[in-house]
mmCIF file with all atom_site columns, C-alpha atoms in Angstrom:
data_model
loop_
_atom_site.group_PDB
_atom_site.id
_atom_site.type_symbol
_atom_site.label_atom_id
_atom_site.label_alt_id
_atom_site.label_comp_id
_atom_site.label_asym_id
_atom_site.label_entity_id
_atom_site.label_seq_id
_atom_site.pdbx_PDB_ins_code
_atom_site.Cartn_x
_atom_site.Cartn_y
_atom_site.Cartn_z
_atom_site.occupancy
_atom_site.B_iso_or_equiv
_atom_site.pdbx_formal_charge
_atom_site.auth_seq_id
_atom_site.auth_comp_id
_atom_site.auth_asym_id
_atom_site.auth_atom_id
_atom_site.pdbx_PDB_model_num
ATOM 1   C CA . UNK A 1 1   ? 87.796  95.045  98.048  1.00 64.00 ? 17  UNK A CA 1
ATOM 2   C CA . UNK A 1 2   ? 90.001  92.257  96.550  1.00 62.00 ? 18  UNK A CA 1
ATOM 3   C CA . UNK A 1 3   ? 88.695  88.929  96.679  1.00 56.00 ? 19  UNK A CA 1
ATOM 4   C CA . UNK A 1 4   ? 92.312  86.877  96.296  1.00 51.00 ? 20  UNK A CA 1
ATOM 5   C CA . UNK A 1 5   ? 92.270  83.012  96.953  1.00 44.00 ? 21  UNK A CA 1
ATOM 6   C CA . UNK A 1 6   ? 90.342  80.084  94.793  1.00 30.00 ? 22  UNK A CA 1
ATOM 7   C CA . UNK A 1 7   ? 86.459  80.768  93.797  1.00 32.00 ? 23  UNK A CA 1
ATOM 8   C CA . UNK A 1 8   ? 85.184  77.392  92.337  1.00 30.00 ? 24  UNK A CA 1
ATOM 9   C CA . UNK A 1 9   ? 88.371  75.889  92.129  1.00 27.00 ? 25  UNK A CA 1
ATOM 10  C CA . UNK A 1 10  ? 90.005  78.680  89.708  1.00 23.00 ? 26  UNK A CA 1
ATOM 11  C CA . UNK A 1 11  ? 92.613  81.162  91.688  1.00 27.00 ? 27  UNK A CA 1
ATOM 12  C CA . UNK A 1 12  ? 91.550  85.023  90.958  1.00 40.00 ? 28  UNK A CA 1
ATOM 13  C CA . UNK A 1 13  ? 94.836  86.085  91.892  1.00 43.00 ? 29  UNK A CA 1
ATOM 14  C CA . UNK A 1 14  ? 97.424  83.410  89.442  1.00 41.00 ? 30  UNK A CA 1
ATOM 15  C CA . UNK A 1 15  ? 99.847  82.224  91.404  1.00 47.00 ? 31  UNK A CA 1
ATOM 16  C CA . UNK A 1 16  ? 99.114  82.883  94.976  1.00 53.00 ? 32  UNK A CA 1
ATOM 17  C CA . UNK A 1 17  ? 99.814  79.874  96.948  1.00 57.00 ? 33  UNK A CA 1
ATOM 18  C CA . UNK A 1 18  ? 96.355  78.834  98.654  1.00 60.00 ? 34  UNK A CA 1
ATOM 19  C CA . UNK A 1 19  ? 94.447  75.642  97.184  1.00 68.00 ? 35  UNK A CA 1
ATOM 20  C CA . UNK A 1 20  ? 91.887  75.177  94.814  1.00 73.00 ? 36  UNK A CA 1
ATOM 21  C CA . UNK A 1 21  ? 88.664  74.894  96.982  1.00 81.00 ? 37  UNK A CA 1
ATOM 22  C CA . UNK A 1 22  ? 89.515  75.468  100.466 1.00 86.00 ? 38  UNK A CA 1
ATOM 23  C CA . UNK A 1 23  ? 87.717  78.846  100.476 1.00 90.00 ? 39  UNK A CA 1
ATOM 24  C CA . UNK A 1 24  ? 88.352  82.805  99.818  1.00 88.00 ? 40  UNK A CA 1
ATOM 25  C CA . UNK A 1 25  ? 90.884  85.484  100.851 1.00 88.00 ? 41  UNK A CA 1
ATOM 26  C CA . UNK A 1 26  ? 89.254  89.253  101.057 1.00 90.00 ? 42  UNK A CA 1
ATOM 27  C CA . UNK A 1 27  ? 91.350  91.657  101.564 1.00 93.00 ? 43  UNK A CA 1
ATOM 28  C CA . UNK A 1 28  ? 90.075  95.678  102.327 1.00 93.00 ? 44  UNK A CA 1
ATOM 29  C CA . UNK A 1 29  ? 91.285  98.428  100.593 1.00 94.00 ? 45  UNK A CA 1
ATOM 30  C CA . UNK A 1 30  ? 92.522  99.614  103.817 1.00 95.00 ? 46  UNK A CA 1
ATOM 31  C CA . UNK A 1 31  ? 94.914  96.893  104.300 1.00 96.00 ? 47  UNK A CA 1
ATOM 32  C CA . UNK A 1 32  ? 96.402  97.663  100.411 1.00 97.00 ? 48  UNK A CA 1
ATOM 33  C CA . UNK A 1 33  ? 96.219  101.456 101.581 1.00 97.00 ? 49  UNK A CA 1
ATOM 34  C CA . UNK A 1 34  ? 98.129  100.803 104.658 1.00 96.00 ? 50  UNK A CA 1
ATOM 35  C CA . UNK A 1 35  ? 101.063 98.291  103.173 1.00 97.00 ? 51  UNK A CA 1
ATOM 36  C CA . UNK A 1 36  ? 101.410 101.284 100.813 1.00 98.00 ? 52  UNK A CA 1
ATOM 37  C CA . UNK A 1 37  ? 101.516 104.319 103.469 1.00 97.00 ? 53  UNK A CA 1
ATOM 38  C CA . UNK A 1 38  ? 104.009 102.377 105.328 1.00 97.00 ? 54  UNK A CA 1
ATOM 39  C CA . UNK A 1 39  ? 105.894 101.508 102.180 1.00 98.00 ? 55  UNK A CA 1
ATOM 40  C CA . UNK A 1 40  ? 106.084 105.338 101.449 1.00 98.00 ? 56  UNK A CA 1
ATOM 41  C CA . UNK A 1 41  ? 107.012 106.431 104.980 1.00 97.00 ? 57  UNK A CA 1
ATOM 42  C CA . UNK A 1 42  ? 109.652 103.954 105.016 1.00 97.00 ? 58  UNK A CA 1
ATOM 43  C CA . UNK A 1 43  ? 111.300 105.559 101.840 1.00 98.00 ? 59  UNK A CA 1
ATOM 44  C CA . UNK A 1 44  ? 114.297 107.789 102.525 1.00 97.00 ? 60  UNK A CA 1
ATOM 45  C CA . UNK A 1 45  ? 113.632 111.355 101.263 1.00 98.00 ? 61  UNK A CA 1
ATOM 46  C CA . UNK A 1 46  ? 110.065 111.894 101.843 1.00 98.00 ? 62  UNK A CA 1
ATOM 47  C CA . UNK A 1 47  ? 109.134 114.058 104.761 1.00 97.00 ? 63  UNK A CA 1
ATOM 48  C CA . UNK A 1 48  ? 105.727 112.965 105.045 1.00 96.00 ? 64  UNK A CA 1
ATOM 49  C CA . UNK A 1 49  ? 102.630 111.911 103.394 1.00 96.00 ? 65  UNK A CA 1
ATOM 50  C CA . UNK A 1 50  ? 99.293  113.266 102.782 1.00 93.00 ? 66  UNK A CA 1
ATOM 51  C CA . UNK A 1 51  ? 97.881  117.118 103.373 1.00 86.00 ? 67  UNK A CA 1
ATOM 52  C CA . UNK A 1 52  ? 96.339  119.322 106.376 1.00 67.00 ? 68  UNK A CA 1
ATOM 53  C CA . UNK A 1 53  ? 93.826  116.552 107.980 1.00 48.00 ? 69  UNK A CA 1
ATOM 54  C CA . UNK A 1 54  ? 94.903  113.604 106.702 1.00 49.00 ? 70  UNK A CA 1
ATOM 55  C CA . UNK A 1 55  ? 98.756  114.169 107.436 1.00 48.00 ? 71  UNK A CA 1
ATOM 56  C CA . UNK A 1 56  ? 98.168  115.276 110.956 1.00 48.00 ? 72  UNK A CA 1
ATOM 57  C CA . UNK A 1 57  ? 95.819  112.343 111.482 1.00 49.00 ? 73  UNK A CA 1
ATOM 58  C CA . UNK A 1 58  ? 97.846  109.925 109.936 1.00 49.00 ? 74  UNK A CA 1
ATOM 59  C CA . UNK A 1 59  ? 101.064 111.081 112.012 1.00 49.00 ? 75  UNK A CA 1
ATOM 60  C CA . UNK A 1 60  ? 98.932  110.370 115.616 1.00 49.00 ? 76  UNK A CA 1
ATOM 61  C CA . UNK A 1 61  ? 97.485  107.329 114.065 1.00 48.00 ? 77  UNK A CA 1
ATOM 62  C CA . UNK A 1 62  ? 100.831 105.977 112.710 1.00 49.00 ? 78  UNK A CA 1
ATOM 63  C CA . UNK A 1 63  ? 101.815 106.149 116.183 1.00 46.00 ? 79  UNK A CA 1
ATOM 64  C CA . UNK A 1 64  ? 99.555  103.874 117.677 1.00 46.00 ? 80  UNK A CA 1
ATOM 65  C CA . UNK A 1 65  ? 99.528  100.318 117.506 1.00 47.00 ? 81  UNK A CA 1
ATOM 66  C CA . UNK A 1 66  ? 97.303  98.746  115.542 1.00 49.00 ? 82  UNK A CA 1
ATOM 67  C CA . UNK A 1 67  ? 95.677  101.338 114.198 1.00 48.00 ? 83  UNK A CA 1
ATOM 68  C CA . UNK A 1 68  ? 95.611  101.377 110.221 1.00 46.00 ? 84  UNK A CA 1
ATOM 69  C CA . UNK A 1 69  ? 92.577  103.755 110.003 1.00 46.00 ? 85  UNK A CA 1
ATOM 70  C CA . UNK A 1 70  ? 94.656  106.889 108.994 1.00 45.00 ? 86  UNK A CA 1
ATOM 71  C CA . UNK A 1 71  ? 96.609  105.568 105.839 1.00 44.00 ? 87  UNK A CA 1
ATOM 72  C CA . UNK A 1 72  ? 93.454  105.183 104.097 1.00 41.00 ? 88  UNK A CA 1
ATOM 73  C CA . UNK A 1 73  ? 92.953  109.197 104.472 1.00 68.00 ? 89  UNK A CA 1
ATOM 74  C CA . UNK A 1 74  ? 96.725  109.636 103.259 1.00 88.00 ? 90  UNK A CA 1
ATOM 75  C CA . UNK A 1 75  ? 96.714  106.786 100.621 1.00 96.00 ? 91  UNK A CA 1
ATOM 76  C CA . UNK A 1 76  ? 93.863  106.267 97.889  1.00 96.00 ? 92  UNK A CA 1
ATOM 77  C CA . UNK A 1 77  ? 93.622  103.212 96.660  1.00 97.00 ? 93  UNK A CA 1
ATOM 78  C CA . UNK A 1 78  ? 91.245  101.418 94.038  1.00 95.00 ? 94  UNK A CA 1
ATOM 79  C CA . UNK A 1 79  ? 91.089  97.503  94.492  1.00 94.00 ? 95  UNK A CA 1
ATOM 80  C CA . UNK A 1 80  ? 89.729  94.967  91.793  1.00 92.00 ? 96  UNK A CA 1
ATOM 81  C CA . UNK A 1 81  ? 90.254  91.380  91.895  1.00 89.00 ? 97  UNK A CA 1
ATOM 82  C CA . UNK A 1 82  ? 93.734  91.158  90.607  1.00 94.00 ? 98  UNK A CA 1
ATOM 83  C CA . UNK A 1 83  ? 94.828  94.495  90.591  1.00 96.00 ? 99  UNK A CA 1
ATOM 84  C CA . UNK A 1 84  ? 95.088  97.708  92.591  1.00 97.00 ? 100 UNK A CA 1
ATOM 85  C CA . UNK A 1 85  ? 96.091  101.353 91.631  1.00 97.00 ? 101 UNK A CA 1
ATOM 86  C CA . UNK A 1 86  ? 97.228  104.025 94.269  1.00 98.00 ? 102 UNK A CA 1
ATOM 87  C CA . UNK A 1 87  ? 97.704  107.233 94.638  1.00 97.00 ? 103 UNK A CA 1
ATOM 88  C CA . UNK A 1 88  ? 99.800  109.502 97.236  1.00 97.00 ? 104 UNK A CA 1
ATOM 89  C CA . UNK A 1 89  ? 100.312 112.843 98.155  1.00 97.00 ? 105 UNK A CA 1
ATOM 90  C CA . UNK A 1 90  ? 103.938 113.586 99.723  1.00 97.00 ? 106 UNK A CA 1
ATOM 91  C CA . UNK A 1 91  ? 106.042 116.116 100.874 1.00 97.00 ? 107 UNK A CA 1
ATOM 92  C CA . UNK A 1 92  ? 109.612 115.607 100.346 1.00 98.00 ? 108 UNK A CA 1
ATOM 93  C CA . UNK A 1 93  ? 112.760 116.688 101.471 1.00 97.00 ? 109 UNK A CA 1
ATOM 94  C CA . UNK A 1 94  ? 114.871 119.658 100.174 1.00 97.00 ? 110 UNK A CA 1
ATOM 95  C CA . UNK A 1 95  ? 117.836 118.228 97.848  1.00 97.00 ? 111 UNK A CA 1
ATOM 96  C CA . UNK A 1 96  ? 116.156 115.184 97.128  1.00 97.00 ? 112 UNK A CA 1
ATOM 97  C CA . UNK A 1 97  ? 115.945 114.486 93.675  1.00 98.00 ? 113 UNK A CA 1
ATOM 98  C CA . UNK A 1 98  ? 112.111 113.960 92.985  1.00 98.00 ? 114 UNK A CA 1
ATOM 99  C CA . UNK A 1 99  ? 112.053 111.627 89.834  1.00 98.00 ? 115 UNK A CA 1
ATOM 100 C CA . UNK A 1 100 ? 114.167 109.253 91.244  1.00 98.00 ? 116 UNK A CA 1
ATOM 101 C CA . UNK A 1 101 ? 112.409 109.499 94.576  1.00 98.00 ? 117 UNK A CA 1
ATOM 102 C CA . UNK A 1 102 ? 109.514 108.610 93.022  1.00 98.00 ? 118 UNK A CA 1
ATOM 103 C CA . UNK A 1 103 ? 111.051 105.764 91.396  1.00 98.00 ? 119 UNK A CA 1
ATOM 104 C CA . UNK A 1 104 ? 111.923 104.613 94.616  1.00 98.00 ? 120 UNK A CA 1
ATOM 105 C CA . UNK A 1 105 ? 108.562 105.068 96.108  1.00 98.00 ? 121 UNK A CA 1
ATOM 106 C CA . UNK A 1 106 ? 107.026 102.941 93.213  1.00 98.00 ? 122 UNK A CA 1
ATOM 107 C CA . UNK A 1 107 ? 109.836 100.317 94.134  1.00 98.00 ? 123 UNK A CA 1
ATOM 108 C CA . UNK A 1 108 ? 108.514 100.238 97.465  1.00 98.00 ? 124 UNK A CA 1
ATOM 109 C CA . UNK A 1 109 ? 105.218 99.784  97.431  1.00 98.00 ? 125 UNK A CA 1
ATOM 110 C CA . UNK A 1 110 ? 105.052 97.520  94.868  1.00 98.00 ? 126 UNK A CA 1
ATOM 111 C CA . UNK A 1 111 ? 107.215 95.364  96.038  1.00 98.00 ? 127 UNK A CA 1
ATOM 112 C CA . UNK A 1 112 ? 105.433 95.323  99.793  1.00 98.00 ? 128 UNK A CA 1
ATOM 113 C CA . UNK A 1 113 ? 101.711 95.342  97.753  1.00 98.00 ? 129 UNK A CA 1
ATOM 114 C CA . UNK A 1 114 ? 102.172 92.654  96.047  1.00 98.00 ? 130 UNK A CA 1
ATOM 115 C CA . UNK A 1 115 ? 104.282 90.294  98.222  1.00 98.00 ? 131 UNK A CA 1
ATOM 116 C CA . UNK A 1 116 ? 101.962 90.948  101.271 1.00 98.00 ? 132 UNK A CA 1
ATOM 117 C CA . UNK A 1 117 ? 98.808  90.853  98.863  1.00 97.00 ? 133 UNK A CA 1
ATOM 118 C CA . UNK A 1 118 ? 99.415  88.766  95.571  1.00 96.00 ? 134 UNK A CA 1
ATOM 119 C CA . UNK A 1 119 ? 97.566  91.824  93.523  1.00 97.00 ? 135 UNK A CA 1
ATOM 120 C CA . UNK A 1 120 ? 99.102  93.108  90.900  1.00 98.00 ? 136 UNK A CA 1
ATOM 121 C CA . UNK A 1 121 ? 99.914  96.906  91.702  1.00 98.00 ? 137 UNK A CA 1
ATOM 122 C CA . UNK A 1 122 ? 99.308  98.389  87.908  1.00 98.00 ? 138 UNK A CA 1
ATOM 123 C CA . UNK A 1 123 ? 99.317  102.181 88.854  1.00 97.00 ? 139 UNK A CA 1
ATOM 124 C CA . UNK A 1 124 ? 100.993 104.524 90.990  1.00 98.00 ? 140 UNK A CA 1
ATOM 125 C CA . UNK A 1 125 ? 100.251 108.282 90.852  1.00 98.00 ? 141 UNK A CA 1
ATOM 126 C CA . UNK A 1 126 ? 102.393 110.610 93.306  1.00 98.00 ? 142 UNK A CA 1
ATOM 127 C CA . UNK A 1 127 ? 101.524 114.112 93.720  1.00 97.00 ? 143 UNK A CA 1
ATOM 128 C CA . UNK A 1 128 ? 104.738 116.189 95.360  1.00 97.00 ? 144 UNK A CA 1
ATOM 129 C CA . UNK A 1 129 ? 102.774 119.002 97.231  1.00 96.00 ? 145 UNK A CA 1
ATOM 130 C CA . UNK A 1 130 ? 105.379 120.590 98.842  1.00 96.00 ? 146 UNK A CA 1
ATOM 131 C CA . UNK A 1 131 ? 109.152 120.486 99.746  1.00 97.00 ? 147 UNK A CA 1
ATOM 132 C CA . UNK A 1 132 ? 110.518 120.382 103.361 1.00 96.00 ? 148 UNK A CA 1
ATOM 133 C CA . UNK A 1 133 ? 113.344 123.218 104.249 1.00 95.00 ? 149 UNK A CA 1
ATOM 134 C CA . UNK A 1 134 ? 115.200 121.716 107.379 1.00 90.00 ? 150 UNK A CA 1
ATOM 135 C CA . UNK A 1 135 ? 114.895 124.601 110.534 1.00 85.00 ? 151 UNK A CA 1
ATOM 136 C CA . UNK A 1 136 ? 111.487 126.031 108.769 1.00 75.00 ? 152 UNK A CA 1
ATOM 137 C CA . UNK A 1 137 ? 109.613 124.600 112.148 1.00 67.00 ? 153 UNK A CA 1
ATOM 138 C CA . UNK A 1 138 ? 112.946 126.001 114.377 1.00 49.00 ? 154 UNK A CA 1
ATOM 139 C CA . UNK A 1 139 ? 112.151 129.287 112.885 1.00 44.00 ? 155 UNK A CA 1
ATOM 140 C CA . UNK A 1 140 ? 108.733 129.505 113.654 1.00 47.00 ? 156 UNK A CA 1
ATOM 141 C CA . UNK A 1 141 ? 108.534 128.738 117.067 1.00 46.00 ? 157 UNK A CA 1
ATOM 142 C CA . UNK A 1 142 ? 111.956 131.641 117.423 1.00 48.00 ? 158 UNK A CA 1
ATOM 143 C CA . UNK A 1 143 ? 109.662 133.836 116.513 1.00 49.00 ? 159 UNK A CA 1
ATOM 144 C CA . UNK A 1 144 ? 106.848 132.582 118.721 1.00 47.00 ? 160 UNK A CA 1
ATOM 145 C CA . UNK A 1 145 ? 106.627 133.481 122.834 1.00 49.00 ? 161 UNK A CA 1
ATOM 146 C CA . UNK A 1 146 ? 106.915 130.459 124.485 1.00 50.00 ? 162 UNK A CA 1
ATOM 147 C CA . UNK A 1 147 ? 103.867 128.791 126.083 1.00 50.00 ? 163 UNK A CA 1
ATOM 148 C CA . UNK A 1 148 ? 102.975 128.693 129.858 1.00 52.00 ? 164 UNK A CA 1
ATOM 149 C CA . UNK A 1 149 ? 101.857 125.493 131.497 1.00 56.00 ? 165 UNK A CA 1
ATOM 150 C CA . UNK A 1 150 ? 99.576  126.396 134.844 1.00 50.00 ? 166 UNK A CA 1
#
């Protein structure tokens, strides 16, 4: 957990706007691991983010509002007082060209972390698990019979 604001008059963060002894900012690692799942989903090319559990979770939490609970599964963050480091699994689209996705995803979330947060995002590791083939989930359920609602 980041503590960002002013602690006896000194600010822990350098530069982030509150005033010297009118109190503390904490921010969760969930909140850093949630600006930074969003950041990520918002990034054209990748398909999704996270693996088995997580991914499915995150994609039925994403959808409801409010809820932040299921970027922290997806996203992995490590919060000190100035600085955070993240790391990501995603799955990206075929064609896309990874490296400079990944620049982009970098981009992103450091640019939401540390505008929303005033840490300093020092690390990002991405981990490309898989690639997604467009009509891979059309071909499946071809081949499947189709279900019966009674």
């Amino acid at each position: 957990m980041a503590d960002v604001g002013t602690k006896g008059g000194s600010s822990t963060t350098g530069g982030n706007g509150e005033r010297p002894g009118r109190g503390t900012t904490t921010i969760a690692d969930g909140v850093v691991a949630t600006i930074a799942d969003i950041a990520i989903r918002e990034t054209e090319g990748v398909h999704s983010v996270g693996r088995g559990a997580s991914k499915a979770f995150g994609a039925v939490a994403g959808r409801m509002p409010g809820s932040s609970s299921g970027a922290g599964r997806a996203v992995r963050v490590e919060v000190g007082e100035r600085q955070a480091a993240i790391d990501v699994d995603v799955e990206v689209e075929y064609g896309v060209q990874i490296h400079k996705l990944a620049d982009r995803i970098r981009d992103g979330v450091i640019e939401a972390v540390e505008t929303m947060t005033g840490l300093e995002v020092v690390e990002i590791n991405i981990n490309v698990f898989d690639v997604h083939i467009p009509g891979d989930e059309d071909d499946e359920d071809k081949g499947r019979a189709p279900a019966r609602v009674q």
